[in-house]
PDB file of C-alpha atoms in Angstrom:
ATOM      1  CA  UNK A   1     -14.401  -2.281 -13.729  1.00  0.00           C
ATOM      2  CA  UNK A   2     -14.917   0.600 -11.346  1.00  0.00           C
ATOM      3  CA  UNK A   3     -11.809   1.549  -9.499  1.00  0.00           C
ATOM      4  CA  UNK A   4     -12.275   4.253  -6.834  1.00  0.00           C
ATOM      5  CA  UNK A   5     -14.955   6.766  -5.982  1.00  0.00           C
ATOM      6  CA  UNK A   6     -13.830   8.108  -2.595  1.00  0.00           C
ATOM      7  CA  UNK A   7     -10.165   8.640  -1.881  1.00  0.00           C
ATOM      8  CA  UNK A   8      -8.950   9.601   1.593  1.00  0.00           C
ATOM      9  CA  UNK A   9      -5.486  11.193   1.508  1.00  0.00           C
ATOM     10  CA  UNK A  10      -3.694  11.157   4.834  1.00  0.00           C
ATOM     11  CA  UNK A  11      -0.951  13.778   4.929  1.00  0.00           C
ATOM     12  CA  UNK A  12       1.788  14.819   7.254  1.00  0.00           C
ATOM     13  CA  UNK A  13       2.249  18.549   7.070  1.00  0.00           C
ATOM     14  CA  UNK A  14       5.844  18.278   5.902  1.00  0.00           C
ATOM     15  CA  UNK A  15       7.699  17.744   2.625  1.00  0.00           C
ATOM     16  CA  UNK A  16       5.855  14.587   1.784  1.00  0.00           C
ATOM     17  CA  UNK A  17       2.447  16.247   1.681  1.00  0.00           C
ATOM     18  CA  UNK A  18       2.998  17.540  -1.825  1.00  0.00           C
ATOM     19  CA  UNK A  19       4.038  14.380  -3.678  1.00  0.00           C
ATOM     20  CA  UNK A  20       1.362  12.372  -1.884  1.00  0.00           C
ATOM     21  CA  UNK A  21      -1.393  14.820  -2.642  1.00  0.00           C
ATOM     22  CA  UNK A  22      -0.206  15.226  -6.253  1.00  0.00           C
ATOM     23  CA  UNK A  23      -0.398  11.497  -6.820  1.00  0.00           C
ATOM     24  CA  UNK A  24      -3.803  11.275  -5.186  1.00  0.00           C
ATOM     25  CA  UNK A  25      -5.127  14.164  -7.235  1.00  0.00           C
ATOM     26  CA  UNK A  26      -3.887  12.580 -10.474  1.00  0.00           C
ATOM     27  CA  UNK A  27      -5.605   9.321  -9.541  1.00  0.00           C
ATOM     28  CA  UNK A  28      -8.793  11.133  -8.625  1.00  0.00           C
ATOM     29  CA  UNK A  29      -8.802  12.839 -12.030  1.00  0.00           C
ATOM     30  CA  UNK A  30      -8.419   9.489 -13.802  1.00  0.00           C
ATOM     31  CA  UNK A  31     -11.014   7.671 -11.741  1.00  0.00           C
ATOM     32  CA  UNK A  32     -13.466  10.486 -11.122  1.00  0.00           C
ATOM     33  CA  UNK A  33     -13.200   9.892  -7.380  1.00  0.00           C
ATOM     34  CA  UNK A  34     -13.919  12.448  -4.672  1.00  0.00           C
ATOM     35  CA  UNK A  35     -10.898  13.560  -2.705  1.00  0.00           C
ATOM     36  CA  UNK A  36     -10.717  14.040   1.067  1.00  0.00           C
ATOM     37  CA  UNK A  37      -7.533  15.376   2.699  1.00  0.00           C
ATOM     38  CA  UNK A  38      -6.882  14.446   6.264  1.00  0.00           C
ATOM     39  CA  UNK A  39      -4.324  15.385   8.887  1.00  0.00           C
ATOM     40  CA  UNK A  40      -4.181  13.825  12.335  1.00  0.00           C
ATOM     41  CA  UNK A  41      -2.511  15.345  15.371  1.00  0.00           C
ATOM     42  CA  UNK A  42      -1.672  13.125  18.325  1.00  0.00           C
ATOM     43  CA  UNK A  43      -2.738  14.160  21.837  1.00  0.00           C
ATOM     44  CA  UNK A  44       0.158  15.434  23.925  1.00  0.00           C
ATOM     45  CA  UNK A  45      -0.798  13.032  26.688  1.00  0.00           C
ATOM     46  CA  UNK A  46       0.308  10.121  24.387  1.00  0.00           C
ATOM     47  CA  UNK A  47       3.848  11.384  24.601  1.00  0.00           C
ATOM     48  CA  UNK A  48       3.897  12.852  28.100  1.00  0.00           C
ATOM     49  CA  UNK A  49       1.553  10.574  30.035  1.00  0.00           C
ATOM     50  CA  UNK A  50      -1.330  11.376  32.320  1.00  0.00           C
ATOM     51  CA  UNK A  51       0.610  12.554  35.359  1.00  0.00           C
ATOM     52  CA  UNK A  52       2.149  15.732  34.000  1.00  0.00           C
ATOM     53  CA  UNK A  53       2.133  18.459  36.720  1.00  0.00           C
ATOM     54  CA  UNK A  54       0.371  20.991  34.499  1.00  0.00           C
ATOM     55  CA  UNK A  55      -2.684  21.439  32.450  1.00  0.00           C
ATOM     56  CA  UNK A  56      -1.878  20.504  28.839  1.00  0.00           C
ATOM     57  CA  UNK A  57      -5.252  21.397  27.468  1.00  0.00           C
ATOM     58  CA  UNK A  58      -4.463  25.009  26.493  1.00  0.00           C
ATOM     59  CA  UNK A  59      -1.169  23.903  24.857  1.00  0.00           C
ATOM     60  CA  UNK A  60      -3.056  21.126  23.086  1.00  0.00           C
ATOM     61  CA  UNK A  61      -5.550  23.651  21.841  1.00  0.00           C
ATOM     62  CA  UNK A  62      -2.829  25.951  20.508  1.00  0.00           C
ATOM     63  CA  UNK A  63      -1.120  23.042  18.763  1.00  0.00           C
ATOM     64  CA  UNK A  64      -4.355  22.014  17.119  1.00  0.00           C
ATOM     65  CA  UNK A  65      -5.013  25.565  15.971  1.00  0.00           C
ATOM     66  CA  UNK A  66      -1.505  25.644  14.562  1.00  0.00           C
ATOM     67  CA  UNK A  67      -2.108  22.343  12.709  1.00  0.00           C
ATOM     68  CA  UNK A  68      -5.369  23.729  11.402  1.00  0.00           C
ATOM     69  CA  UNK A  69      -3.586  26.790  10.001  1.00  0.00           C
ATOM     70  CA  UNK A  70      -0.788  24.771   8.412  1.00  0.00           C
ATOM     71  CA  UNK A  71      -3.342  22.425   6.887  1.00  0.00           C
ATOM     72  CA  UNK A  72      -5.237  25.342   5.399  1.00  0.00           C
ATOM     73  CA  UNK A  73      -1.967  26.913   4.173  1.00  0.00           C
ATOM     74  CA  UNK A  74      -0.919  23.691   2.527  1.00  0.00           C
ATOM     75  CA  UNK A  75      -4.257  23.159   0.809  1.00  0.00           C
ATOM     76  CA  UNK A  76      -4.183  26.758  -0.390  1.00  0.00           C
ATOM     77  CA  UNK A  77      -0.659  26.527  -1.746  1.00  0.00           C
ATOM     78  CA  UNK A  78      -1.357  23.177  -3.416  1.00  0.00           C
ATOM     79  CA  UNK A  79      -4.611  24.509  -4.867  1.00  0.00           C
ATOM     80  CA  UNK A  80      -6.684  21.937  -2.975  1.00  0.00           C
ATOM     81  CA  UNK A  81      -9.188  24.189  -1.210  1.00  0.00           C
ATOM     82  CA  UNK A  82     -12.033  22.730  -3.271  1.00  0.00           C
ATOM     83  CA  UNK A  83     -11.647  19.376  -1.563  1.00  0.00           C
ATOM     84  CA  UNK A  84     -12.948  18.055   1.703  1.00  0.00           C
ATOM     85  CA  UNK A  85     -10.614  18.757   4.625  1.00  0.00           C
ATOM     86  CA  UNK A  86     -10.538  16.585   7.753  1.00  0.00           C
ATOM     87  CA  UNK A  87      -8.606  17.363  10.926  1.00  0.00           C
ATOM     88  CA  UNK A  88      -8.608  14.898  13.751  1.00  0.00           C
ATOM     89  CA  UNK A  89      -6.809  14.466  17.058  1.00  0.00           C
ATOM     90  CA  UNK A  90      -6.084  10.960  18.324  1.00  0.00           C
ATOM     91  CA  UNK A  91      -4.219   7.788  17.310  1.00  0.00           C
ATOM     92  CA  UNK A  92      -3.203   8.329  13.709  1.00  0.00           C
ATOM     93  CA  UNK A  93      -4.196   4.899  12.372  1.00  0.00           C
ATOM     94  CA  UNK A  94      -7.453   4.788  14.354  1.00  0.00           C
ATOM     95  CA  UNK A  95      -8.471   8.222  13.146  1.00  0.00           C
ATOM     96  CA  UNK A  96      -7.626   7.399   9.520  1.00  0.00           C
ATOM     97  CA  UNK A  97      -9.639   4.196   9.648  1.00  0.00           C
ATOM     98  CA  UNK A  98     -12.515   6.000  11.337  1.00  0.00           C
ATOM     99  CA  UNK A  99     -12.555   8.761   8.725  1.00  0.00           C
ATOM    100  CA  UNK A 100     -12.267   6.171   5.921  1.00  0.00           C
ATOM    101  CA  UNK A 101     -15.390   4.434   7.207  1.00  0.00           C
ATOM    102  CA  UNK A 102     -17.264   7.713   7.716  1.00  0.00           C
ATOM    103  CA  UNK A 103     -16.743   8.927   4.206  1.00  0.00           C
ATOM    104  CA  UNK A 104     -16.993   5.467   2.685  1.00  0.00           C
ATOM    105  CA  UNK A 105     -13.435   5.586   1.300  1.00  0.00           C
ATOM    106  CA  UNK A 106     -12.464   2.837  -1.084  1.00  0.00           C
ATOM    107  CA  UNK A 107      -8.840   3.988  -1.220  1.00  0.00           C
ATOM    108  CA  UNK A 108      -6.514   5.466   1.432  1.00  0.00           C
ATOM    109  CA  UNK A 109      -3.412   7.164   0.146  1.00  0.00           C
ATOM    110  CA  UNK A 110      -0.439   7.598   2.503  1.00  0.00           C
ATOM    111  CA  UNK A 111       3.199   8.476   2.161  1.00  0.00           C
ATOM    112  CA  UNK A 112       5.842   5.824   2.609  1.00  0.00           C
ATOM    113  CA  UNK A 113       9.521   6.301   3.190  1.00  0.00           C
ATOM    114  CA  UNK A 114      10.369   2.753   2.199  1.00  0.00           C
ATOM    115  CA  UNK A 115      12.857   2.353   5.012  1.00  0.00           C
ATOM    116  CA  UNK A 116      14.069  -1.054   6.102  1.00  0.00           C
ATOM    117  CA  UNK A 117      14.352  -2.627   9.505  1.00  0.00           C
ATOM    118  CA  UNK A 118      12.050  -3.936  12.117  1.00  0.00           C
ATOM    119  CA  UNK A 119      11.914  -0.841  14.349  1.00  0.00           C
ATOM    120  CA  UNK A 120      11.040   1.464  11.511  1.00  0.00           C
ATOM    121  CA  UNK A 121       8.669  -1.124  10.126  1.00  0.00           C
ATOM    122  CA  UNK A 122       6.704  -1.281  13.371  1.00  0.00           C
ATOM    123  CA  UNK A 123       6.647   2.481  13.689  1.00  0.00           C
ATOM    124  CA  UNK A 124       5.609   3.141  10.174  1.00  0.00           C
ATOM    125  CA  UNK A 125       2.261   4.819   9.605  1.00  0.00           C
ATOM    126  CA  UNK A 126       1.784   3.443   6.125  1.00  0.00           C
ATOM    127  CA  UNK A 127       2.231  -0.057   7.519  1.00  0.00           C
ATOM    128  CA  UNK A 128      -0.170   0.497  10.439  1.00  0.00           C
ATOM    129  CA  UNK A 129      -2.706   2.011   8.091  1.00  0.00           C
ATOM    130  CA  UNK A 130      -2.403  -0.999   5.803  1.00  0.00           C
ATOM    131  CA  UNK A 131      -3.328  -3.364   8.611  1.00  0.00           C
ATOM    132  CA  UNK A 132      -6.807  -2.765   9.808  1.00  0.00           C
ATOM    133  CA  UNK A 133      -7.903  -0.934   6.679  1.00  0.00           C
ATOM    134  CA  UNK A 134     -11.146  -2.131   5.203  1.00  0.00           C
ATOM    135  CA  UNK A 135     -10.303  -0.752   1.808  1.00  0.00           C
ATOM    136  CA  UNK A 136      -7.330  -0.534  -0.590  1.00  0.00           C
ATOM    137  CA  UNK A 137      -4.225   1.367   0.570  1.00  0.00           C
ATOM    138  CA  UNK A 138      -1.778   3.085  -1.737  1.00  0.00           C
ATOM    139  CA  UNK A 139       1.612   3.854  -0.249  1.00  0.00           C
ATOM    140  CA  UNK A 140       3.248   6.621  -2.243  1.00  0.00           C
ATOM    141  CA  UNK A 141       7.033   6.346  -2.160  1.00  0.00           C
ATOM    142  CA  UNK A 142       8.594   9.568  -1.030  1.00  0.00           C
TER     143      UNK A 142
ATOM    144  CA  UNK B   1       0.629  14.711 -13.576  1.00  0.00           C
ATOM    145  CA  UNK B   2       1.712  11.344 -14.853  1.00  0.00           C
ATOM    146  CA  UNK B   3       0.703   8.508 -12.608  1.00  0.00           C
ATOM    147  CA  UNK B   4       1.966   5.056 -13.615  1.00  0.00           C
ATOM    148  CA  UNK B   5       3.534   3.579 -16.729  1.00  0.00           C
ATOM    149  CA  UNK B   6       4.742   0.149 -15.535  1.00  0.00           C
ATOM    150  CA  UNK B   7       2.637  -1.860 -13.076  1.00  0.00           C
ATOM    151  CA  UNK B   8       3.929  -5.065 -11.527  1.00  0.00           C
ATOM    152  CA  UNK B   9       1.110  -7.245 -10.194  1.00  0.00           C
ATOM    153  CA  UNK B  10       2.235  -9.854  -7.713  1.00  0.00           C
ATOM    154  CA  UNK B  11      -0.300 -12.639  -7.402  1.00  0.00           C
ATOM    155  CA  UNK B  12      -0.824 -15.693  -5.328  1.00  0.00           C
ATOM    156  CA  UNK B  13      -2.382 -18.406  -7.395  1.00  0.00           C
ATOM    157  CA  UNK B  14      -5.464 -18.639  -5.195  1.00  0.00           C
ATOM    158  CA  UNK B  15      -8.750 -16.797  -4.793  1.00  0.00           C
ATOM    159  CA  UNK B  16      -7.122 -13.402  -4.410  1.00  0.00           C
ATOM    160  CA  UNK B  17      -5.498 -13.441  -7.840  1.00  0.00           C
ATOM    161  CA  UNK B  18      -8.660 -12.388  -9.544  1.00  0.00           C
ATOM    162  CA  UNK B  19      -9.673  -9.280  -7.539  1.00  0.00           C
ATOM    163  CA  UNK B  20      -6.043  -8.144  -7.480  1.00  0.00           C
ATOM    164  CA  UNK B  21      -5.553  -8.543 -11.177  1.00  0.00           C
ATOM    165  CA  UNK B  22      -8.906  -6.937 -11.957  1.00  0.00           C
ATOM    166  CA  UNK B  23      -8.011  -3.840  -9.958  1.00  0.00           C
ATOM    167  CA  UNK B  24      -4.577  -3.663 -11.571  1.00  0.00           C
ATOM    168  CA  UNK B  25      -6.033  -3.999 -15.051  1.00  0.00           C
ATOM    169  CA  UNK B  26      -8.561  -1.273 -14.395  1.00  0.00           C
ATOM    170  CA  UNK B  27      -5.820   1.027 -13.188  1.00  0.00           C
ATOM    171  CA  UNK B  28      -3.662   0.172 -16.208  1.00  0.00           C
ATOM    172  CA  UNK B  29      -6.533   1.056 -18.506  1.00  0.00           C
ATOM    173  CA  UNK B  30      -6.952   4.398 -16.813  1.00  0.00           C
ATOM    174  CA  UNK B  31      -3.275   5.272 -16.690  1.00  0.00           C
ATOM    175  CA  UNK B  32      -2.125   3.647 -19.914  1.00  0.00           C
ATOM    176  CA  UNK B  33       0.467   1.670 -17.961  1.00  0.00           C
ATOM    177  CA  UNK B  34       1.999  -1.615 -19.090  1.00  0.00           C
ATOM    178  CA  UNK B  35       1.019  -4.620 -16.950  1.00  0.00           C
ATOM    179  CA  UNK B  36       3.345  -7.377 -15.739  1.00  0.00           C
ATOM    180  CA  UNK B  37       1.977 -10.319 -13.786  1.00  0.00           C
ATOM    181  CA  UNK B  38       4.321 -12.107 -11.419  1.00  0.00           C
ATOM    182  CA  UNK B  39       4.111 -15.214  -9.257  1.00  0.00           C
ATOM    183  CA  UNK B  40       6.916 -16.312  -6.920  1.00  0.00           C
ATOM    184  CA  UNK B  41       7.452 -19.790  -5.569  1.00  0.00           C
ATOM    185  CA  UNK B  42       9.620 -20.307  -2.562  1.00  0.00           C
ATOM    186  CA  UNK B  43      12.409 -22.915  -2.601  1.00  0.00           C
ATOM    187  CA  UNK B  44      11.544 -26.048  -0.617  1.00  0.00           C
ATOM    188  CA  UNK B  45      14.812 -25.688   1.252  1.00  0.00           C
ATOM    189  CA  UNK B  46      13.406 -22.582   2.968  1.00  0.00           C
ATOM    190  CA  UNK B  47      10.828 -24.728   4.715  1.00  0.00           C
ATOM    191  CA  UNK B  48      12.747 -27.945   5.115  1.00  0.00           C
ATOM    192  CA  UNK B  49      16.307 -26.850   5.693  1.00  0.00           C
ATOM    193  CA  UNK B  50      19.499 -27.938   3.987  1.00  0.00           C
ATOM    194  CA  UNK B  51      19.974 -31.286   5.705  1.00  0.00           C
ATOM    195  CA  UNK B  52      17.006 -33.176   4.332  1.00  0.00           C
ATOM    196  CA  UNK B  53      18.004 -36.802   3.680  1.00  0.00           C
ATOM    197  CA  UNK B  54      16.873 -36.715   0.052  1.00  0.00           C
ATOM    198  CA  UNK B  55      17.332 -34.787  -3.114  1.00  0.00           C
ATOM    199  CA  UNK B  56      14.661 -32.118  -3.301  1.00  0.00           C
ATOM    200  CA  UNK B  57      15.648 -30.800  -6.707  1.00  0.00           C
ATOM    201  CA  UNK B  58      13.332 -33.022  -8.788  1.00  0.00           C
ATOM    202  CA  UNK B  59      10.408 -32.285  -6.456  1.00  0.00           C
ATOM    203  CA  UNK B  60      11.267 -28.590  -6.660  1.00  0.00           C
ATOM    204  CA  UNK B  61      11.251 -28.835 -10.473  1.00  0.00           C
ATOM    205  CA  UNK B  62       7.849 -30.480 -10.480  1.00  0.00           C
ATOM    206  CA  UNK B  63       6.445 -27.866  -8.164  1.00  0.00           C
ATOM    207  CA  UNK B  64       7.740 -25.095 -10.344  1.00  0.00           C
ATOM    208  CA  UNK B  65       6.263 -26.701 -13.451  1.00  0.00           C
ATOM    209  CA  UNK B  66       2.979 -26.963 -11.601  1.00  0.00           C
ATOM    210  CA  UNK B  67       3.135 -23.274 -10.650  1.00  0.00           C
ATOM    211  CA  UNK B  68       3.976 -22.432 -14.267  1.00  0.00           C
ATOM    212  CA  UNK B  69       0.854 -24.333 -15.433  1.00  0.00           C
ATOM    213  CA  UNK B  70      -1.401 -22.745 -12.832  1.00  0.00           C
ATOM    214  CA  UNK B  71      -0.079 -19.290 -13.706  1.00  0.00           C
ATOM    215  CA  UNK B  72      -0.795 -19.865 -17.427  1.00  0.00           C
ATOM    216  CA  UNK B  73      -4.250 -21.281 -16.590  1.00  0.00           C
ATOM    217  CA  UNK B  74      -5.057 -18.300 -14.448  1.00  0.00           C
ATOM    218  CA  UNK B  75      -3.907 -15.795 -17.035  1.00  0.00           C
ATOM    219  CA  UNK B  76      -5.890 -17.609 -19.708  1.00  0.00           C
ATOM    220  CA  UNK B  77      -9.097 -17.737 -17.627  1.00  0.00           C
ATOM    221  CA  UNK B  78      -8.746 -14.094 -16.650  1.00  0.00           C
ATOM    222  CA  UNK B  79      -7.986 -13.117 -20.276  1.00  0.00           C
ATOM    223  CA  UNK B  80      -4.552 -11.764 -19.367  1.00  0.00           C
ATOM    224  CA  UNK B  81      -2.357 -13.705 -21.840  1.00  0.00           C
ATOM    225  CA  UNK B  82      -1.473 -10.499 -23.682  1.00  0.00           C
ATOM    226  CA  UNK B  83       0.503  -9.286 -20.691  1.00  0.00           C
ATOM    227  CA  UNK B  84       4.016  -9.971 -19.531  1.00  0.00           C
ATOM    228  CA  UNK B  85       4.284 -13.027 -17.278  1.00  0.00           C
ATOM    229  CA  UNK B  86       7.038 -13.439 -14.753  1.00  0.00           C
ATOM    230  CA  UNK B  87       7.746 -16.555 -12.697  1.00  0.00           C
ATOM    231  CA  UNK B  88      10.462 -16.569 -10.086  1.00  0.00           C
ATOM    232  CA  UNK B  89      11.678 -18.884  -7.384  1.00  0.00           C
ATOM    233  CA  UNK B  90      13.146 -17.373  -4.224  1.00  0.00           C
ATOM    234  CA  UNK B  91      12.247 -15.058  -1.317  1.00  0.00           C
ATOM    235  CA  UNK B  92       8.920 -13.523  -2.296  1.00  0.00           C
ATOM    236  CA  UNK B  93       9.724  -9.932  -1.362  1.00  0.00           C
ATOM    237  CA  UNK B  94      13.283 -10.061  -2.796  1.00  0.00           C
ATOM    238  CA  UNK B  95      12.035 -11.425  -6.071  1.00  0.00           C
ATOM    239  CA  UNK B  96       9.239  -8.864  -6.325  1.00  0.00           C
ATOM    240  CA  UNK B  97      11.660  -6.012  -5.662  1.00  0.00           C
ATOM    241  CA  UNK B  98      14.141  -7.446  -8.131  1.00  0.00           C
ATOM    242  CA  UNK B  99      11.491  -7.799 -10.873  1.00  0.00           C
ATOM    243  CA  UNK B 100      10.198  -4.311 -10.106  1.00  0.00           C
ATOM    244  CA  UNK B 101      13.671  -2.846 -10.703  1.00  0.00           C
ATOM    245  CA  UNK B 102      14.244  -4.911 -13.841  1.00  0.00           C
ATOM    246  CA  UNK B 103      11.056  -3.762 -15.545  1.00  0.00           C
ATOM    247  CA  UNK B 104      11.277  -0.247 -14.103  1.00  0.00           C
ATOM    248  CA  UNK B 105       7.939  -0.590 -12.220  1.00  0.00           C
ATOM    249  CA  UNK B 106       6.505   2.543 -10.730  1.00  0.00           C
ATOM    250  CA  UNK B 107       3.712   0.684  -8.995  1.00  0.00           C
ATOM    251  CA  UNK B 108       3.565  -2.734  -7.341  1.00  0.00           C
ATOM    252  CA  UNK B 109       0.077  -4.157  -6.777  1.00  0.00           C
ATOM    253  CA  UNK B 110      -0.363  -6.863  -4.111  1.00  0.00           C
ATOM    254  CA  UNK B 111      -3.284  -8.409  -2.313  1.00  0.00           C
ATOM    255  CA  UNK B 112      -3.862  -7.603   1.341  1.00  0.00           C
ATOM    256  CA  UNK B 113      -6.008  -9.449   3.821  1.00  0.00           C
ATOM    257  CA  UNK B 114      -6.111  -6.550   6.263  1.00  0.00           C
ATOM    258  CA  UNK B 115      -5.724  -8.770   9.249  1.00  0.00           C
ATOM    259  CA  UNK B 116      -4.683  -7.443  12.605  1.00  0.00           C
ATOM    260  CA  UNK B 117      -2.042  -8.550  15.043  1.00  0.00           C
ATOM    261  CA  UNK B 118       1.683  -8.479  15.254  1.00  0.00           C
ATOM    262  CA  UNK B 119       2.363 -12.033  14.053  1.00  0.00           C
ATOM    263  CA  UNK B 120       0.252 -11.647  10.977  1.00  0.00           C
ATOM    264  CA  UNK B 121       1.651  -8.177  10.450  1.00  0.00           C
ATOM    265  CA  UNK B 122       5.223  -9.430  10.371  1.00  0.00           C
ATOM    266  CA  UNK B 123       4.336 -12.339   8.138  1.00  0.00           C
ATOM    267  CA  UNK B 124       2.369 -10.303   5.685  1.00  0.00           C
ATOM    268  CA  UNK B 125       3.628 -10.142   2.139  1.00  0.00           C
ATOM    269  CA  UNK B 126       1.958  -6.826   1.369  1.00  0.00           C
ATOM    270  CA  UNK B 127       3.751  -5.347   4.340  1.00  0.00           C
ATOM    271  CA  UNK B 128       7.139  -6.810   3.447  1.00  0.00           C
ATOM    272  CA  UNK B 129       6.730  -5.644  -0.118  1.00  0.00           C
ATOM    273  CA  UNK B 130       5.885  -2.174   1.116  1.00  0.00           C
ATOM    274  CA  UNK B 131       9.159  -1.895   3.004  1.00  0.00           C
ATOM    275  CA  UNK B 132      12.094  -2.015   0.642  1.00  0.00           C
ATOM    276  CA  UNK B 133      10.078  -1.044  -2.370  1.00  0.00           C
ATOM    277  CA  UNK B 134      11.552   1.752  -4.439  1.00  0.00           C
ATOM    278  CA  UNK B 135       8.209   2.652  -5.954  1.00  0.00           C
ATOM    279  CA  UNK B 136       4.574   3.034  -4.944  1.00  0.00           C
ATOM    280  CA  UNK B 137       2.717   0.012  -3.560  1.00  0.00           C
ATOM    281  CA  UNK B 138      -1.003  -0.564  -3.788  1.00  0.00           C
ATOM    282  CA  UNK B 139      -2.429  -3.106  -1.394  1.00  0.00           C
ATOM    283  CA  UNK B 140      -5.751  -4.374  -2.728  1.00  0.00           C
ATOM    284  CA  UNK B 141      -8.037  -5.410   0.084  1.00  0.00           C
ATOM    285  CA  UNK B 142      -9.308  -8.953  -0.424  1.00  0.00           C
TER     286      UNK B 142
END
């Protein structure tokens, strides 16, 4: 039975990026799947609303450039530059699902902190990614 | 990098058992992991309360025997009899986490319907298993 041929790895650019990408790479080696690494930044307007008395667009641009640099740094340090890199700005789950469809992913890999409790549960990215995904989802325990 | 050595596959005894177990078996072949198949029945008292005017224990026993038979039938038909079989009665998520710890699972595989909506989200087994798991969780899209 074929397992996976296109793996989308959604990473935060923090400590969990490494264990998540290591696990994904090991799985890709076993299955022969293509790897795609993705990072999503959220628009500032999500956190600060539409009626902020200033133009956020230049700050937003700087933040995205910063994310772009950190993503490149991470992929360089983890020896992942050979793989497809995707940066998106928007709702995290929506962008992950959109990218998964675009590349025809059959597996999405995300980090999971395995915390308990309803509030954390509802806020959890791994959980949100799970629901609405049209393919398998692997939550890597951090 | 080592991936998985002990995979716990939690199955419903319905249509989703086959795709979930097929995916788990394919992964086990690739990783060299041991496979353990688990089915959990819930106590009747969870659904009918403690003040039912009859003794549920004999009905409970019959239901568990029935589950045991269906589990064996499924494993026979899917050619899985060589693998470890675990039957438990209790809260589904609690029993899955307990079994995962007992066998030292590093991956739990569950089926996922990928439905949307808060009610379904909160009721979803794959989601509940995800939170509280001390190892990776793979949700296989049905």
